[in-house]
mmCIF file of C-alpha atoms and ligand atoms in Angstrom:
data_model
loop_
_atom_site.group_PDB
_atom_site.id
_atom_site.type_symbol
_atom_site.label_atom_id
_atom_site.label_comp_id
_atom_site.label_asym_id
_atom_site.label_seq_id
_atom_site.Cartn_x
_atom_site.Cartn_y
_atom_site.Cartn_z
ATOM 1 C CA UNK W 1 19.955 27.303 19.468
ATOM 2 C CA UNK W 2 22.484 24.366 20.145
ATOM 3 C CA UNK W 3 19.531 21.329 19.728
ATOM 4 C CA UNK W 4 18.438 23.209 16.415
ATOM 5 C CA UNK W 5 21.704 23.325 15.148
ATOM 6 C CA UNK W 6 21.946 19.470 16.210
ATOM 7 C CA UNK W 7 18.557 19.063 14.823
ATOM 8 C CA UNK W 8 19.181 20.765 11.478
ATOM 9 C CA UNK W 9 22.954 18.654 11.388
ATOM 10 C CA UNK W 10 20.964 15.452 11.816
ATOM 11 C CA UNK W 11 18.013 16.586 9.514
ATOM 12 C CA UNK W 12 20.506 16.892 7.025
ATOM 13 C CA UNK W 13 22.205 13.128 8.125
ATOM 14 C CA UNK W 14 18.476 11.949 8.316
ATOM 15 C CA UNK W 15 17.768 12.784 4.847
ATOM 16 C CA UNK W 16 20.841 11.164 3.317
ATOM 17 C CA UNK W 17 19.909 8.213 5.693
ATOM 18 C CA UNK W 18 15.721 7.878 3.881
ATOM 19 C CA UNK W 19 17.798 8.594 0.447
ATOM 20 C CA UNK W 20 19.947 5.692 1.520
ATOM 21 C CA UNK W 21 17.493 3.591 2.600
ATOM 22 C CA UNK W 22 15.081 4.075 -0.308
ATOM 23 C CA UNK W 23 18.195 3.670 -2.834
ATOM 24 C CA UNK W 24 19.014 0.079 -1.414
ATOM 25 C CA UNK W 25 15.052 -0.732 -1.734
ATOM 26 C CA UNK W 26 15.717 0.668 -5.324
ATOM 27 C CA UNK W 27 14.035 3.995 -4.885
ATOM 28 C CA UNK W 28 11.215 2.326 -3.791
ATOM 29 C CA UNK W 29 11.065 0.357 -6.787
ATOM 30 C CA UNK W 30 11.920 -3.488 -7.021
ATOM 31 C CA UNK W 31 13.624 -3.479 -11.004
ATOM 32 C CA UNK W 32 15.053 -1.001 -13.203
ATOM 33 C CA UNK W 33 17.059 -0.994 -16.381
ATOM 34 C CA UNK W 34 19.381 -2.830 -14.659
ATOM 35 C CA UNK W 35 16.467 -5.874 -14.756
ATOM 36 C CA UNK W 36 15.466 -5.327 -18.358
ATOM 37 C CA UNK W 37 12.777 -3.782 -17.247
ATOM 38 C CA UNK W 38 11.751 -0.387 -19.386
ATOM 39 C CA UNK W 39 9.041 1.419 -18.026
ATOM 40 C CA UNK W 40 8.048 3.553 -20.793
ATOM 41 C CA UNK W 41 7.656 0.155 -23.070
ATOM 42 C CA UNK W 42 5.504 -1.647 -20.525
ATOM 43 C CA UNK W 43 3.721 1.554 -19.979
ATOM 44 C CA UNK W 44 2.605 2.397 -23.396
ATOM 45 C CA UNK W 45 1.737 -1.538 -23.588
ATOM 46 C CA UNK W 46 -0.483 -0.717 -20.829
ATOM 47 C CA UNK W 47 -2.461 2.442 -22.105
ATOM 48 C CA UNK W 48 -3.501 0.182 -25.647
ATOM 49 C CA UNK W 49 -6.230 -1.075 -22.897
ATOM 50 C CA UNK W 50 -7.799 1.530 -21.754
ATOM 51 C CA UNK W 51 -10.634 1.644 -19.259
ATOM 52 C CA UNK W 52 -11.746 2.708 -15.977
ATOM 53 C CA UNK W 53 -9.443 5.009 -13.786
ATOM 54 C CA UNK W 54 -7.970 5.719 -9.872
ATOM 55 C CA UNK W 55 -9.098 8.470 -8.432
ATOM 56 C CA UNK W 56 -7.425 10.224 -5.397
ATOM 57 C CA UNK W 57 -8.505 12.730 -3.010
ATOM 58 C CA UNK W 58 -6.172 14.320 -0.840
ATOM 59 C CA UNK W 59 -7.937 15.720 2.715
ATOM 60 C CA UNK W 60 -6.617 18.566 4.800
ATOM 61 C CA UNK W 61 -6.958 16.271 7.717
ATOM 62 C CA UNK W 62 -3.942 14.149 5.925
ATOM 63 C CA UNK W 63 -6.212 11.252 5.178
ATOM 64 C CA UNK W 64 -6.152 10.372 1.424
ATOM 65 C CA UNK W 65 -8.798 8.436 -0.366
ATOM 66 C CA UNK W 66 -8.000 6.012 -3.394
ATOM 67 C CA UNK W 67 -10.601 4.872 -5.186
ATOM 68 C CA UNK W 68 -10.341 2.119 -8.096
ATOM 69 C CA UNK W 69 -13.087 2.997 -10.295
ATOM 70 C CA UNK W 70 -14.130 0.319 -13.122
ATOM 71 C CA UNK W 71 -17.866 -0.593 -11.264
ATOM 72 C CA UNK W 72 -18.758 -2.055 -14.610
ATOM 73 C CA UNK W 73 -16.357 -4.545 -14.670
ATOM 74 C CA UNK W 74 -16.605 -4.928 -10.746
ATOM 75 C CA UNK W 75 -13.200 -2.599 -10.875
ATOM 76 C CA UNK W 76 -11.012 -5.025 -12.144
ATOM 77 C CA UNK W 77 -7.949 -3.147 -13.395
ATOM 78 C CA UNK W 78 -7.485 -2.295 -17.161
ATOM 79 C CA UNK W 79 -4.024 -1.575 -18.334
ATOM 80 C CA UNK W 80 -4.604 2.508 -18.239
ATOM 81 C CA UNK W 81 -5.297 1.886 -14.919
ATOM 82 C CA UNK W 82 -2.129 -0.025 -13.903
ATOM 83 C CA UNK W 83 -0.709 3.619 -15.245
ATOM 84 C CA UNK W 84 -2.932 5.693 -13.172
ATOM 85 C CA UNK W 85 -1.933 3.901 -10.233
ATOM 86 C CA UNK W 86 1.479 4.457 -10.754
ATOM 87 C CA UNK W 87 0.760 8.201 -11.113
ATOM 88 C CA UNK W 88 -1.346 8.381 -8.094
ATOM 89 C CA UNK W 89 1.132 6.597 -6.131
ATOM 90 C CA UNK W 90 3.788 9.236 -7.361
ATOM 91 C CA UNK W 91 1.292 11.674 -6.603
ATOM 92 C CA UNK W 92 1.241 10.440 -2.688
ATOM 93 C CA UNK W 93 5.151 10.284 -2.298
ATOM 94 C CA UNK W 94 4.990 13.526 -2.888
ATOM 95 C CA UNK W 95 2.199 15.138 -0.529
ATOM 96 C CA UNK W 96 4.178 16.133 2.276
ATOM 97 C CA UNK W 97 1.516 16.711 4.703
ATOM 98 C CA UNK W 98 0.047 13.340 3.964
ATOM 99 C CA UNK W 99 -0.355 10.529 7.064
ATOM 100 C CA UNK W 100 -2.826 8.300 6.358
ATOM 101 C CA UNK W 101 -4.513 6.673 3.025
ATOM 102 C CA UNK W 102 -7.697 4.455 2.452
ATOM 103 C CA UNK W 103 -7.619 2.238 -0.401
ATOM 104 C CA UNK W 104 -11.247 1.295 -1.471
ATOM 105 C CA UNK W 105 -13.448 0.137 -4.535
ATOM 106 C CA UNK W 106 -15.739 2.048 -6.576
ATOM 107 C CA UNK W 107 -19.536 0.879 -5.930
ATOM 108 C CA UNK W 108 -19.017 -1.083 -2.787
ATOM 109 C CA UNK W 109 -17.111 -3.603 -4.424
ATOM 110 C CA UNK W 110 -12.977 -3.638 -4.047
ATOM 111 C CA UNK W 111 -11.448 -5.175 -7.184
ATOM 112 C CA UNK W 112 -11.535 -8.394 -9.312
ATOM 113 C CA UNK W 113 -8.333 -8.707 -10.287
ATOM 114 C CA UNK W 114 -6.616 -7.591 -13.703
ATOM 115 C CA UNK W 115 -9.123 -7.121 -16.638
ATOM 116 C CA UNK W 116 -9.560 -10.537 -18.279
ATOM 117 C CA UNK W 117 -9.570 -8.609 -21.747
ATOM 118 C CA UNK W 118 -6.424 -7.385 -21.003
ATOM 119 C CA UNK W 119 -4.784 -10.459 -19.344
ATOM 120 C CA UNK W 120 -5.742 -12.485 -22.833
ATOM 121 C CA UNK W 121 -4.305 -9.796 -24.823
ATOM 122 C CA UNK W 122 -0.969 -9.984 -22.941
ATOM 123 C CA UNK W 123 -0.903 -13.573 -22.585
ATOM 124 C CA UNK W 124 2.729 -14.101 -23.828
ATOM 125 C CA UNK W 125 4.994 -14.843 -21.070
ATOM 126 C CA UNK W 126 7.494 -11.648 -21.604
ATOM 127 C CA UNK W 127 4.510 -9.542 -21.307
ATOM 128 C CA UNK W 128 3.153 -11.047 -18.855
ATOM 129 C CA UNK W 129 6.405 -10.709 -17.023
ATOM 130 C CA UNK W 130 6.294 -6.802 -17.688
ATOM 131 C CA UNK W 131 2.757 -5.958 -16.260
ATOM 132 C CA UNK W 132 3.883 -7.982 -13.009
ATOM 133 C CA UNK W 133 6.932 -6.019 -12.691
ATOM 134 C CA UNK W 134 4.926 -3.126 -13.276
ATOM 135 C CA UNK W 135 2.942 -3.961 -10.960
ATOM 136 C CA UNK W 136 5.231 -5.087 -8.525
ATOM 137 C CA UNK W 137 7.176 -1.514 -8.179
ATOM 138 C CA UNK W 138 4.019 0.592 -8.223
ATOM 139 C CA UNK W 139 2.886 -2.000 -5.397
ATOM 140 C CA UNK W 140 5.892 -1.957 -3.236
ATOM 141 C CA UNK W 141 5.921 2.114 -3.885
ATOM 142 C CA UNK W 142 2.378 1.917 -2.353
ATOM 143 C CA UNK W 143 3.425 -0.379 0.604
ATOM 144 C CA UNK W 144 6.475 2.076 1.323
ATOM 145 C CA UNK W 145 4.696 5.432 1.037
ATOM 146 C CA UNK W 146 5.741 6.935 4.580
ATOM 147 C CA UNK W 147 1.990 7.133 6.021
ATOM 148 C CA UNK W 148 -0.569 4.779 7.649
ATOM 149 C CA UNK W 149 -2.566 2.560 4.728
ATOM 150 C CA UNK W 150 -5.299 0.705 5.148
ATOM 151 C CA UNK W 151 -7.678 -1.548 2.110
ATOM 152 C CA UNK W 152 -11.069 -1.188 2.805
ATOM 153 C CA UNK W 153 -12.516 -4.275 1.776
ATOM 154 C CA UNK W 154 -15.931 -4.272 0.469
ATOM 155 C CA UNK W 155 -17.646 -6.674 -1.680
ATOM 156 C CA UNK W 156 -15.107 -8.854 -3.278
ATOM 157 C CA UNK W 157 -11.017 -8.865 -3.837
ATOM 158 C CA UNK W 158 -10.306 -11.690 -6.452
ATOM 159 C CA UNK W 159 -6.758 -12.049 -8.076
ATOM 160 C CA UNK W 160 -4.547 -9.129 -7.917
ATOM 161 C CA UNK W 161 -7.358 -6.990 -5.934
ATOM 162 C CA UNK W 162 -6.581 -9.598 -3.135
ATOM 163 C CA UNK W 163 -2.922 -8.949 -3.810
ATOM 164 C CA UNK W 164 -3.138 -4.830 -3.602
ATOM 165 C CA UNK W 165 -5.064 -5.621 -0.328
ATOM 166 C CA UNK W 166 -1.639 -7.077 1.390
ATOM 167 C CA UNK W 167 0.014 -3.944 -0.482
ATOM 168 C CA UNK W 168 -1.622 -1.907 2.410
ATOM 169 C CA UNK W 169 -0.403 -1.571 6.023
ATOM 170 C CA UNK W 170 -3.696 -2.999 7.757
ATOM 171 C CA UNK W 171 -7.132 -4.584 5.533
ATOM 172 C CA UNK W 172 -10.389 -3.627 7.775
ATOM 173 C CA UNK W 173 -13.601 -6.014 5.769
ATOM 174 C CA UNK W 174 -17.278 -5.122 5.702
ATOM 175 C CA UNK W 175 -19.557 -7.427 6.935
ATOM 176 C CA UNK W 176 -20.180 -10.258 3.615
ATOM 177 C CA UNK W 177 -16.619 -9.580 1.864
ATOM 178 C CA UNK W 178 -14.316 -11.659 0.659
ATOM 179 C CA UNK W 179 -10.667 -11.633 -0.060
ATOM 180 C CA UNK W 180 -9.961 -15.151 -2.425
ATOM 181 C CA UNK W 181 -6.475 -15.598 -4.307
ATOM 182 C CA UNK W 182 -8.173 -17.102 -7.013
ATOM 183 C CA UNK W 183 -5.159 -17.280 -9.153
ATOM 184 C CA UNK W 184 -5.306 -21.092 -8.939
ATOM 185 C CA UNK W 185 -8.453 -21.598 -10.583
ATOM 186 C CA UNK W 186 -6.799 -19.287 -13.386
ATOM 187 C CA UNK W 187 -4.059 -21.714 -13.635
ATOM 188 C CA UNK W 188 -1.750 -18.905 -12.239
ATOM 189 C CA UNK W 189 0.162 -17.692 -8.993
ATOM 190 C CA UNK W 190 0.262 -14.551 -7.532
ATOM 191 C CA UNK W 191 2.269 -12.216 -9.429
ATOM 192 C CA UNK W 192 2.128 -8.335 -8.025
ATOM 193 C CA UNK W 193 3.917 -9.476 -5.169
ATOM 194 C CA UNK W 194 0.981 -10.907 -3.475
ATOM 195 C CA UNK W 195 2.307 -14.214 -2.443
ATOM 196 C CA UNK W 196 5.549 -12.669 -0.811
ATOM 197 C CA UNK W 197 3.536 -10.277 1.362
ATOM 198 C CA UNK W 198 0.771 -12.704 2.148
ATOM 199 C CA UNK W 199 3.878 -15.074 4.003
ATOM 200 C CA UNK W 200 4.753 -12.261 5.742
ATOM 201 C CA UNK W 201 1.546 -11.066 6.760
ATOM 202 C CA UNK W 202 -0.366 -14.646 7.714
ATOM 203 C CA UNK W 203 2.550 -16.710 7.715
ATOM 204 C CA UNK W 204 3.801 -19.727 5.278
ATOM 205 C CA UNK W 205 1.249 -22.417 6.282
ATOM 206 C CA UNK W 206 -1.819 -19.807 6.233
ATOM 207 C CA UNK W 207 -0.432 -18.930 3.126
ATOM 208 C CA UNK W 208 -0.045 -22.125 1.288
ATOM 209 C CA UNK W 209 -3.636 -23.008 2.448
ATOM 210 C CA UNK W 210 -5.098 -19.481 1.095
ATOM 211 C CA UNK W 211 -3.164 -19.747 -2.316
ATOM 212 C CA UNK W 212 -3.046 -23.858 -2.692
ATOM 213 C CA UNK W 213 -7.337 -23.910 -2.021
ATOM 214 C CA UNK W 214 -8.173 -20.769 -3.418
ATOM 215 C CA UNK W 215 -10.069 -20.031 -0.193
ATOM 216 C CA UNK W 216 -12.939 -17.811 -0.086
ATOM 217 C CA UNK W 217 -11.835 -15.981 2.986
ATOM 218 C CA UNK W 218 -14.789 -14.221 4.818
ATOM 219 C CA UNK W 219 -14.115 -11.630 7.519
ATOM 220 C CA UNK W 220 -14.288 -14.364 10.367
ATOM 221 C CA UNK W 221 -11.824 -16.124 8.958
ATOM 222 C CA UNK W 222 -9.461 -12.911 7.852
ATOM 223 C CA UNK W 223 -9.511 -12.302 11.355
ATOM 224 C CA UNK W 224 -8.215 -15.266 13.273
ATOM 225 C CA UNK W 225 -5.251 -15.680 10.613
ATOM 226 C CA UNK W 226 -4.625 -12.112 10.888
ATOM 227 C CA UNK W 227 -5.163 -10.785 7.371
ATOM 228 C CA UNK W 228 -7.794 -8.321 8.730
ATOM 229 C CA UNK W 229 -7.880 -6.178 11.685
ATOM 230 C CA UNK W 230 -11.229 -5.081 12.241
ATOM 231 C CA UNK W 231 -14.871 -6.029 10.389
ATOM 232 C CA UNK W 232 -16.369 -2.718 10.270
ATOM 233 C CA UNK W 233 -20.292 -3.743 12.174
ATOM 234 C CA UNK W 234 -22.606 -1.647 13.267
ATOM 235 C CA UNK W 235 -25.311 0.037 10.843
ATOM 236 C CA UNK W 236 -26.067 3.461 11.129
ATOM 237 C CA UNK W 237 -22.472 4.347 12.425
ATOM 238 C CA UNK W 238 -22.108 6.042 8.895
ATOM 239 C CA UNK W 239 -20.638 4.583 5.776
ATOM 240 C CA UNK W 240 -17.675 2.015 5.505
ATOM 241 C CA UNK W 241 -15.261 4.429 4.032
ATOM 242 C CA UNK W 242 -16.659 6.868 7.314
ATOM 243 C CA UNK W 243 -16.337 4.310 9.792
ATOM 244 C CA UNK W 244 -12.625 3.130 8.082
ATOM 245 C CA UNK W 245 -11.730 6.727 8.467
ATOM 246 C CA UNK W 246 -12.778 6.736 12.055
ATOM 247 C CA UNK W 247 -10.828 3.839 12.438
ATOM 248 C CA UNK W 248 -7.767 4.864 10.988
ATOM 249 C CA UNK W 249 -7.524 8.759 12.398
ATOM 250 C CA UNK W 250 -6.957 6.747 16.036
ATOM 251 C CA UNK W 251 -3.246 6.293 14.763
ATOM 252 C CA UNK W 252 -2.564 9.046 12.465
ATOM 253 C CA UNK W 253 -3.825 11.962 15.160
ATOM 254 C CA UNK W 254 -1.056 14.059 15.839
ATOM 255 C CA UNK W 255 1.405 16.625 13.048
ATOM 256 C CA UNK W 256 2.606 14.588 9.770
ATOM 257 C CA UNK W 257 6.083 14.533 10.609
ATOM 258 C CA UNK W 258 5.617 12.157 13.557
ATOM 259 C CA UNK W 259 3.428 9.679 11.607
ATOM 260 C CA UNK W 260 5.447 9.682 8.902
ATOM 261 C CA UNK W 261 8.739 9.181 11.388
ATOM 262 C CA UNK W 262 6.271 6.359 12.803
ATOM 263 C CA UNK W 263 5.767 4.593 9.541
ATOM 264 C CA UNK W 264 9.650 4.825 8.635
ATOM 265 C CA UNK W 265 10.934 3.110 11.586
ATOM 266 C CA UNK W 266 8.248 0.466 11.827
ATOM 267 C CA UNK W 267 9.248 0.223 7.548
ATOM 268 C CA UNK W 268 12.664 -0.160 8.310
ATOM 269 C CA UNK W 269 12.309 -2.678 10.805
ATOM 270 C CA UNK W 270 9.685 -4.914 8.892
ATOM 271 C CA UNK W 271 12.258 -4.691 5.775
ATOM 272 C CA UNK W 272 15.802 -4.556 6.800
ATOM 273 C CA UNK W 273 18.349 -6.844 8.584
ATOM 274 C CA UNK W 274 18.011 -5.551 12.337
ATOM 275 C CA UNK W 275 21.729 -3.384 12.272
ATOM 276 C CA UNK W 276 20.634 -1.647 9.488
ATOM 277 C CA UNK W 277 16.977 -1.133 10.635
ATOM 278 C CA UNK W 278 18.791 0.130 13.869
ATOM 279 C CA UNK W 279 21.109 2.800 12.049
ATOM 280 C CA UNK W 280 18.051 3.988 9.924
ATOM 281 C CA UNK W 281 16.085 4.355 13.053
ATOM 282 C CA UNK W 282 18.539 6.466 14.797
ATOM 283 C CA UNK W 283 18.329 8.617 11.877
ATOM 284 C CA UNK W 284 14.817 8.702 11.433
ATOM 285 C CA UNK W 285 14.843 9.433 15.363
ATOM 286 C CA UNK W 286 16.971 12.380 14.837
ATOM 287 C CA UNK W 287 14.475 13.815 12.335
ATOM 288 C CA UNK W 288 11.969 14.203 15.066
ATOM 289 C CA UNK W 289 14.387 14.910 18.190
ATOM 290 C CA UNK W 290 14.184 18.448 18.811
ATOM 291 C CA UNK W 291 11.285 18.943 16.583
ATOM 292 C CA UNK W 292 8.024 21.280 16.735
ATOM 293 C CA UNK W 293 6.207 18.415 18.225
ATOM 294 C CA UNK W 294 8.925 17.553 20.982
ATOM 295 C CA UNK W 295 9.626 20.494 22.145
ATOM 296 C CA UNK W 296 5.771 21.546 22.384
ATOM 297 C CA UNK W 297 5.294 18.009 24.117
ATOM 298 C CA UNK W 298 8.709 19.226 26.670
ATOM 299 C CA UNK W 299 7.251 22.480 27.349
ATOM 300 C CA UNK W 300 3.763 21.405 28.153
ATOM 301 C CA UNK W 301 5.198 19.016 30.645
ATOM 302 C CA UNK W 302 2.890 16.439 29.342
ATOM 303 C CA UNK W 303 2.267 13.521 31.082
ATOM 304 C CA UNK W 304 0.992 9.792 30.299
ATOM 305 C CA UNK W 305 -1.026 9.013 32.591
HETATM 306 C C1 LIG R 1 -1.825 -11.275 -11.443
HETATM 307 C C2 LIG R 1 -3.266 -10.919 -11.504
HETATM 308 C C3 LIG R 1 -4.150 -12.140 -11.577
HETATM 309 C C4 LIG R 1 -5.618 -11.816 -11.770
HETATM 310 O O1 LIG R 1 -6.104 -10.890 -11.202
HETATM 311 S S1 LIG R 1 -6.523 -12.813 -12.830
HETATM 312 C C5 LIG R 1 -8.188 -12.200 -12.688
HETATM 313 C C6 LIG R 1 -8.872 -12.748 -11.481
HETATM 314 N N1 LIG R 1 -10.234 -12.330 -11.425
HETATM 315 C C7 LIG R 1 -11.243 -13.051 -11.944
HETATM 316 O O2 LIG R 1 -11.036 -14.104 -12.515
HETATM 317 C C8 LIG R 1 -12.630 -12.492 -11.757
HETATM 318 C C9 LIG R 1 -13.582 -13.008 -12.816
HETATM 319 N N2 LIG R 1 -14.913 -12.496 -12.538
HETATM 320 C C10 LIG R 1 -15.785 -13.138 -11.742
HETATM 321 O O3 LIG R 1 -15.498 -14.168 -11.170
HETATM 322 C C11 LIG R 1 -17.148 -12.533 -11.609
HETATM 323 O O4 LIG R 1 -17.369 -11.623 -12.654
HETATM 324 C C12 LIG R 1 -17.324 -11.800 -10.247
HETATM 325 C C13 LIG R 1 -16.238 -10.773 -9.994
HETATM 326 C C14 LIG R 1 -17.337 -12.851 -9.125
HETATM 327 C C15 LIG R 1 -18.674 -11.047 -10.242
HETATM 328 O O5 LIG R 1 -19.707 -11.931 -10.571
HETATM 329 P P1 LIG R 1 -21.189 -11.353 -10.782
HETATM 330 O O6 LIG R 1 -21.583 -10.568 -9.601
HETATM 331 O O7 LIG R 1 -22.035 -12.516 -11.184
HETATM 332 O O8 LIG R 1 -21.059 -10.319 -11.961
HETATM 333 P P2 LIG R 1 -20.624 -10.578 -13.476
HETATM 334 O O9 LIG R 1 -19.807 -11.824 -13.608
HETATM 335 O O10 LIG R 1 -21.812 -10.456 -14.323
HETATM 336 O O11 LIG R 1 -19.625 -9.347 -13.692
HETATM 337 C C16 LIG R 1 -20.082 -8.056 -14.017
HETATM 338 C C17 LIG R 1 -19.272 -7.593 -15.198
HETATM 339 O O12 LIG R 1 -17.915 -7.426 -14.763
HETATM 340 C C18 LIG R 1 -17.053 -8.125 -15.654
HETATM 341 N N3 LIG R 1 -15.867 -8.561 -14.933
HETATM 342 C C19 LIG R 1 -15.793 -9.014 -13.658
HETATM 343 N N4 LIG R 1 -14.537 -9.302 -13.363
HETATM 344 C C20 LIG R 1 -13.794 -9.019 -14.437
HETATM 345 C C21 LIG R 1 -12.419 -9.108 -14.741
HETATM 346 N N5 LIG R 1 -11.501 -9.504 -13.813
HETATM 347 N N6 LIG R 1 -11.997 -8.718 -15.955
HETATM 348 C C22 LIG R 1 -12.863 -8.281 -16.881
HETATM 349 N N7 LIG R 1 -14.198 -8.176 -16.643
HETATM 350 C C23 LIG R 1 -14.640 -8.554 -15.450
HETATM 351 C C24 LIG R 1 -17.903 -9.290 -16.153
HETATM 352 O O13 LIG R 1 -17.366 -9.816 -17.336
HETATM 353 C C25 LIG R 1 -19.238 -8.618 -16.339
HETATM 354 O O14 LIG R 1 -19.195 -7.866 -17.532
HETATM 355 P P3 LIG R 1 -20.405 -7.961 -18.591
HETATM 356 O O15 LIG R 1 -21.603 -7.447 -17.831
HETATM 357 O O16 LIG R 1 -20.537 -9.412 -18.929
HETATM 358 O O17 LIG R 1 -19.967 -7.091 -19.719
#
């Protein structure tokens, strides 16, 4: 009775403390009014190039799948689609029992970037300027979402579909793919917030080289910088999106709350200064402390051996 009471006091503190930390990060979101930034202007901007479309489906097992679906264009993203992605990523914040999410291509290809027919029609700078910020919130929504994401990488990720890749928590590669910031050959930089993870993900120098060569980087290559974690080998172990699945239900076995607690604190700690990521942890902690899991782990005596 006393540790639920304790629990449900720090529940409440806990909640206050993810409101808190989300409302610092924005809600999740990098700009708001306060930037200039409208999202119903950029938005309706966005539909006049239509196209294509996400597609999610939600398992019972708390995997998600998220497909980007424009195979005739080898799933580069029209403006409708920078929409639906926002939706679907709205969607996910939302799904309570979710704990892990795959982000893939249609047609075993990932994504070539932003839709060339689009990028010439909103080649002004200001507009420009909104689809990144666009971008960049929806992005750093999808990097915060409190469960386990990987990109499946198959085929090619050009442009921005080598940016969403670092908007994912780990990038697994079929055999043959490629992951090339091509921006450079466009005569542009990264601009959905793909530079800023990439640093943090490979480092500055690994960075400049990817970005300042346009590198063609092959899974060999994603591996020993660190950009991917696993090339998925072995024919006849079932599909890529199967054998990413097996992959990723190694760290999201166990009930929602505790892999979403997971993601939080290792969130936290990747994004805020350390005595802030210490006080959100203690409140995450509290969330779980006490919890259906715990005290089923307590009672069972379980051991680690
Ligand atoms: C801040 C964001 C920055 C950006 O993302 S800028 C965009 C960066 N991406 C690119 O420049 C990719 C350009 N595309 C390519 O290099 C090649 O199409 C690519 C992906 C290597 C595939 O080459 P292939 O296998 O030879 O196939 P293909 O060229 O015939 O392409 C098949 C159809 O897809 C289309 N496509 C591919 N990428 C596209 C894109 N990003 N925007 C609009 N359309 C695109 C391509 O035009 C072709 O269509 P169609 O059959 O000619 O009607």
């Amino acid at each position: 009775m006393v540790l639920c009471a304790v629990r449900q006091h720090l529940l409440r503190g806990s909640r206050g403390a993810w409101a808190r930390f989300l409302q610092r990060q924005s809600r999740g979101c990098v700009y708001s009014s306060v930037h200039g930034f409208q999202q119903e202007e950029i938005r309706e901007k966005l539909q006049a190039f239509p196209g294509g479309s996400i597609e999610l489906l939600t398992q019972e097992s708390g995997l998600a799948v998220l497909t980007i679906n424009y195979p005739s264009r080898m799933n580069a993203f029209s403006g409708s689609m920078m929409v639906d992605l926002e939706e679907r990523v709205s969607q996910l914040e939302g799904w309570t029992d979710g704990k892990g999410l795959i982000v893939q291509g249609a047609s075993g290809t990932f994504c070539s970037g932003s839709d060339l027919n689009a990028v010439r029609a909103l080649s002004n700078p200001q507009d420009g300027m909104k689809m990144c910020m666009f971008m960049q919130n929806t992005l750093t929504r999808l990097l915060r979402l409190p469960m386990i994401s990987v990109a499946l990488v198959e085929g090619r990720a050009l442009g921005g579909g080598a940016e969403l890749t670092t908007a994912c928590d780990f990038r697994l590669m079929a055999p043959g793919s490629v992951i090339q910031f091509v921006h450079k050959h466009m005569g542009l930089v990264p601009g959905w917030g793909g530079a800023a993870r990439l640093v943090r993900i490979v480092g500055s120098q690994n960075a400049l080289k990817l970005l300042g060569g346009a590198v063609k980087v092959d899974p060999e290559l994603a591996l020993q910088i660190g950009l991917a974690e696993e090339v998925l080998q072995g024919e006849g172990a079932g599909t890529p999106l199967q054998r990413a699945e097996n992959w990723l239900s190694v760290y999201t076995k166990g009930p929602a709350p505790v892999i979403q607690a997971v993601k939080k604190v290792v969130l936290s700690g990747r994004e805020l200064p350390l005595s802030e990521a210490l006080k959100t942890e203690k409140d995450v902690f509290g969330t779980v402390w006490g919890g259906p899991a715990n005290m089923q782990a307590l009672a069972s005596k379980s051991k680690h051996r």
